[in-house]
């Protein structure tokens, strides 16, 4: 998050851009949005069909003290341009004008141009924008201005221009639909487009606001007439507007002020207010802090069984303040429960002193009071530490077996056994936990094999393999985990998955691979539902780890499903849980971001219809993989069928 | 079309396959469809959850006199297998059984297996089929058996198996939907799937029948109980069924008989009847004859302006029996009209004999009675011939200029001028008609520059270029042409366009290129609507040849739009027209197949909703191209935006 708010100001056309620029900057604004051409001339052209005889500015006005100021200017495309007018003559002259203005903006090297969209369907605008973007070598952003909701449409205003009636479409389709239509038509260049969202005076329903969070909002457009004047005479926004702006700030957006100055203190006061709003945000929490720069970026899920984790990866995970405390608490409770049970056994044994006597001199090896804890996948040892701490707190003797297959992690473990844990009953076992053979069985398994989707790092298969070394009444920490799925709308993530086509050489495979993503620019379309449950230890080891689930989600409003978000929740022991479920995320737990199952093509869903999602977890001798498909309202292909794009190696 | 009908027979399980085979073959059947495993055993497995202790046949029964008979066998998957049952146990054991049966069929090397589909949604079947097909190296076809309509569902029969209730879905969704769902889930392997369509006793509405014509039907399943017995005691089908079968025969399908023999003459009589039906088809017309083997194949549209046509191409076009006769008729009428006008002029001139006298000795050069006809793009001369014939018939003197830019065609033209047309007033002009400079102007332009979509071989641009050489009151043949568009459903063509991805190195470009296709396995979802109109000569040569059209089609039933079919209709002169519009195709005219604008992703459309299609014709200095998009019910991207995938060179 930038330390300062980026606030721009939309100004009316004058030929003295240089003064406008100086005065805006001195009022604290970071950028200006000004007309590219004189609005009047464009209007004349539309009426007469002839281009104006001269362009209204030379590019010299974009200089200030001999330096170019273009980097601080957003060029505003003339409002009269209407390339999708029903009137052919207007359409044709508008197309020419639009291309001329865009070309002028590109010539000037402006970072962005802004175009107001006021029709539900804009096929010609879409076509011309693609044409323009495809033809330009220097990147330029197209800012498309949409009202947040229909309500601010003024039938006597812009929308009634050219004498056309407001169509039924316009009333039934919200501006979000206009954007959806336009962004679909321009699918090949959406990266070049950004949404400028105009805040209305009366804020709409939460659903109408929240659907915009999945779109590439670059800027909020705030009218001066939204402001109230406070007791001290300063402009302030209503609380409700403050809250909405704060939410959008999370997307790192800019703000643009528009409208006449209605405050005695001048435009500077508005800028100061927005800057204050920016600074009044809650400080980012640890999760936000840790994930900075990773938002909405696709990461390939780890395969710790196949690949040895790196030192960096271990150290990132070990920093999690919640996770290891939760483990320690769970181990503590499990040790207490086991010890009291053992002590109970001990008491019973003490009633048979003659038997007990035989063992007094090898009491250290007695399993009646000492608990055997096996840390499966010990890594660099954080769970060994958690076990040592828990045992100390529980005043319980433990023997710890640290099982690890990563030879690099073993160097660290060995040194800790020799130094840090010297004198403690900690033993190292090198190798794969699935081949675990120890002389004694464990009271407690402790493992941290969970992925973003719970089972996706093969915890079930690993723990099943080790289970023969767990006592019949032994405890596994975690003792269960459940995955959750929810339909996801996020143009950003859809664009990212499509883009990654170019990285892998296998065309289209990137659309059939699950990704780990710190979700931000997105919207969940329905509450998450339970997918797969695994429990440890398993009652019957021959039971399959294959799973199949069919979830039906009711979608409240017109939406686009770009993928399915996946989460997990684990019960470590009794009431000690870890969760990345969005409704009950463990506080400060930074080790996992959600998983996303992408869809090859977005699925458009009408309000109140049902999305049926089918997900399989499949297991062969060598691999585990997921397959997924939408069945309703329209089917998709089965993604990753036969694991052809993505498999997790056993 | 095969000269013989391919008729198969579905038989109940016996272990004596060899006798079944002999007896079916001696009754004239070409193939057998028999259970792969004994139905009873599979049923037991489903009940007990245990696989049967032995497989019911050795592969030796698939031999006859030491020779394998597998190539004539379609293996029938056990009817009890229900991999999408709601009951987990049945689903799991069914999945194992299905894979075992499919694997057995592959081991035997059967050309196909047949599976009856009786659920609206079959995600597990889809998944297992993909798994199977992806794992097999030897190609094997999956025949999926669907009833043509819901009506033959018998609630007491198969569909009520496993005690499950018939769901609402099943009643509201037709078997076509079941197939649509399944084929979408299996999109990656649909090439391996074929539909076996079961004819019902009561034929459904035409809409229900015709929607199947866009699907990959391989076989019709005909029950013996559909047959009546005629006066002579032979089995015959009702007229309505005969008509439907005749229509499906056009797709080159096979027929499979099923059910007990209900005729004294034995199974042989049914085979004879189907064979008779096959032979009683109308002989293929010239269009069908000429396009044999090209059905539903994608052809790149010609670019005669950029590429010189080959001798083969010319000779194919010259064979068209309709086209050149139509041209001759049009030229004849135009010559008659022009001559009478000239004679009228002549009469007027004769009233001024003193003026006329001055010209008597250069009467051959007089334009008052001699018509100047310019054949623009003369090729190897067919239109020169048509002009000569027309002039002879009209008893009109003509001077013919044959304009041609293809140096190879010029060799032929030159030799014809020297020999065949010696003594006639035929002159050769080498070069591009757009640079045409002649000492005299033409009375009549004759050109054959039309493509499947009318203007798509750049007739407008070519004729505009030549127009300065046409007299102000001159005639262009053709004098106008109009293109038409209609939404198209065709899984076959969608699959073909996707496949062509592999041919071009430019990924996805194949989905944004128009194709010329002899349409067969398809369905038009609505009547064609007018797209672009061009008229010649143009009143104002500065008028643009860019065009834009937005067509709205009302779709009567749930459908999938795979692309947009394009046609043209041309007025050569007055009432002489040529048309490939499907409702009024010129008889025997074989020169053009329709154009198809494909869609990158199929668009699912609900009954009674509207498909809005937007098409542009765009012109730059060097190229002409089309862009297209669906706007409603859901938008698509703009295909071929900025001409990035397909352009026609000027």
CSV table of C-alpha atoms in Angstrom, one decimal, chain A residues 83-84 91 121-124 126-128 130-131 134 169 173 180-182 184-188 494 498 501 507 512 546 548 552 600-604 606 614 616 618 625 627 629-644, chain B residues 83-84 91 121-124 126-128 130-131 134 169 173 180-182 184-188 494 498 501 507 512 546 548 552 600-604 606 614 616 618 625 627 629-644:
chain,number,residue,atom,x,y,z
A,83,UNK,CA,-19.3,5.4,-31.4
A,84,UNK,CA,-22.3,3.1,-30.6
A,91,UNK,CA,-21.4,6.6,-35.2
A,121,UNK,CA,-23.6,-2.6,-25.2
A,122,UNK,CA,-20.6,-1.0,-26.8
A,123,UNK,CA,-19.4,-3.2,-29.6
A,124,UNK,CA,-17.9,-0.4,-31.6
A,126,UNK,CA,-14.7,-2.4,-27.9
A,127,UNK,CA,-13.6,-2.9,-31.5
A,128,UNK,CA,-11.9,0.5,-31.7
A,130,UNK,CA,-8.7,-3.2,-29.4
A,131,UNK,CA,-7.7,-1.6,-32.7
A,134,UNK,CA,-3.1,-3.5,-30.8
A,169,UNK,CA,-31.8,-2.6,-21.6
A,173,UNK,CA,-28.8,-4.0,-16.9
A,180,UNK,CA,-19.0,-7.2,-18.1
A,181,UNK,CA,-20.2,-6.9,-21.7
A,182,UNK,CA,-17.4,-4.5,-22.7
A,184,UNK,CA,-15.8,-9.7,-22.6
A,185,UNK,CA,-15.8,-8.1,-26.1
A,186,UNK,CA,-12.3,-6.8,-25.4
A,187,UNK,CA,-11.1,-10.0,-23.8
A,188,UNK,CA,-7.8,-9.9,-25.7
A,494,UNK,CA,-8.9,-15.2,-14.9
A,498,UNK,CA,-4.8,-17.1,-19.3
A,501,UNK,CA,-0.3,-19.9,-21.1
A,507,UNK,CA,-1.0,-24.7,-24.3
A,512,UNK,CA,-6.4,-26.8,-15.7
A,546,UNK,CA,-10.3,-41.0,-3.4
A,548,UNK,CA,-16.0,-37.0,-5.0
A,552,UNK,CA,-24.8,-26.7,-5.4
A,600,UNK,CA,-11.0,-22.5,-18.9
A,601,UNK,CA,-13.9,-20.3,-19.8
A,602,UNK,CA,-15.8,-18.0,-17.5
A,603,UNK,CA,-19.4,-19.1,-16.8
A,604,UNK,CA,-22.1,-16.5,-16.8
A,606,UNK,CA,-28.1,-15.4,-13.9
A,614,UNK,CA,-18.2,-31.4,-9.2
A,616,UNK,CA,-12.9,-35.3,-7.6
A,618,UNK,CA,-8.2,-39.3,-7.6
A,625,UNK,CA,-4.8,-35.3,-8.7
A,627,UNK,CA,-10.5,-33.1,-11.6
A,629,UNK,CA,-16.2,-29.3,-13.7
A,630,UNK,CA,-19.2,-27.1,-13.6
A,631,UNK,CA,-22.4,-29.0,-14.4
A,632,UNK,CA,-25.0,-26.3,-14.1
A,633,UNK,CA,-26.2,-23.8,-15.2
A,634,UNK,CA,-24.0,-24.8,-18.2
A,635,UNK,CA,-21.5,-27.6,-18.2
A,636,UNK,CA,-17.8,-27.1,-18.7
A,637,UNK,CA,-15.4,-29.6,-19.8
A,638,UNK,CA,-13.8,-31.8,-17.1
A,639,UNK,CA,-10.7,-29.9,-16.1
A,640,UNK,CA,-7.5,-31.8,-15.7
A,641,UNK,CA,-9.2,-35.0,-16.8
A,642,UNK,CA,-7.0,-38.0,-16.2
A,643,UNK,CA,-4.6,-35.6,-14.5
A,644,UNK,CA,-3.2,-34.6,-17.8
B,83,UNK,CA,-21.4,-44.8,-12.6
B,84,UNK,CA,-23.5,-41.8,-11.8
B,91,UNK,CA,-21.3,-45.8,-8.2
B,121,UNK,CA,-26.0,-35.5,-15.9
B,122,UNK,CA,-23.2,-37.9,-16.2
B,123,UNK,CA,-20.1,-36.4,-14.7
B,124,UNK,CA,-18.6,-39.7,-13.7
B,126,UNK,CA,-17.6,-38.4,-18.7
B,127,UNK,CA,-14.6,-38.6,-16.4
B,128,UNK,CA,-14.1,-42.3,-16.9
B,130,UNK,CA,-11.8,-39.4,-20.9
B,131,UNK,CA,-9.6,-41.6,-18.6
B,134,UNK,CA,-6.6,-41.0,-22.9
B,169,UNK,CA,-34.3,-32.7,-14.4
B,173,UNK,CA,-34.2,-31.9,-20.0
B,180,UNK,CA,-25.0,-31.8,-24.8
B,181,UNK,CA,-24.0,-32.0,-21.1
B,182,UNK,CA,-22.0,-35.2,-21.7
B,184,UNK,CA,-19.3,-30.7,-23.1
B,185,UNK,CA,-17.8,-32.5,-20.1
B,186,UNK,CA,-15.9,-34.7,-22.5
B,187,UNK,CA,-14.9,-31.8,-24.8
B,188,UNK,CA,-11.3,-33.0,-25.0
B,494,UNK,CA,-16.7,-26.7,-33.8
B,498,UNK,CA,-10.5,-26.5,-32.6
B,501,UNK,CA,-5.2,-25.2,-33.9
B,507,UNK,CA,-2.6,-20.7,-31.3
B,512,UNK,CA,-11.0,-16.4,-35.6
B,546,UNK,CA,-16.9,-0.7,-44.8
B,548,UNK,CA,-21.5,-2.9,-40.0
B,552,UNK,CA,-31.1,-10.3,-33.8
B,600,UNK,CA,-14.0,-19.4,-30.0
B,601,UNK,CA,-16.4,-20.9,-27.4
B,602,UNK,CA,-19.9,-22.3,-28.0
B,603,UNK,CA,-22.7,-20.1,-26.7
B,604,UNK,CA,-25.5,-21.9,-24.9
B,606,UNK,CA,-32.1,-20.9,-23.9
B,614,UNK,CA,-22.5,-8.1,-34.7
B,616,UNK,CA,-18.1,-5.7,-39.4
B,618,UNK,CA,-13.4,-3.3,-42.4
B,625,UNK,CA,-11.3,-8.1,-43.0
B,627,UNK,CA,-14.7,-8.9,-37.2
B,629,UNK,CA,-19.0,-11.0,-31.9
B,630,UNK,CA,-22.1,-12.3,-30.2
B,631,UNK,CA,-23.5,-9.6,-28.0
B,632,UNK,CA,-26.5,-11.4,-26.5
B,633,UNK,CA,-27.5,-13.6,-24.6
B,634,UNK,CA,-23.9,-13.5,-23.5
B,635,UNK,CA,-21.1,-11.6,-25.1
B,636,UNK,CA,-18.1,-13.2,-26.7
B,637,UNK,CA,-14.9,-11.5,-27.5
B,638,UNK,CA,-14.6,-9.6,-30.8
B,639,UNK,CA,-13.2,-12.3,-33.1
B,640,UNK,CA,-10.4,-11.3,-35.5
B,641,UNK,CA,-10.2,-7.9,-33.9
B,642,UNK,CA,-8.0,-5.6,-35.9
B,643,UNK,CA,-7.8,-8.4,-38.4
B,644,UNK,CA,-5.1,-10.1,-36.3
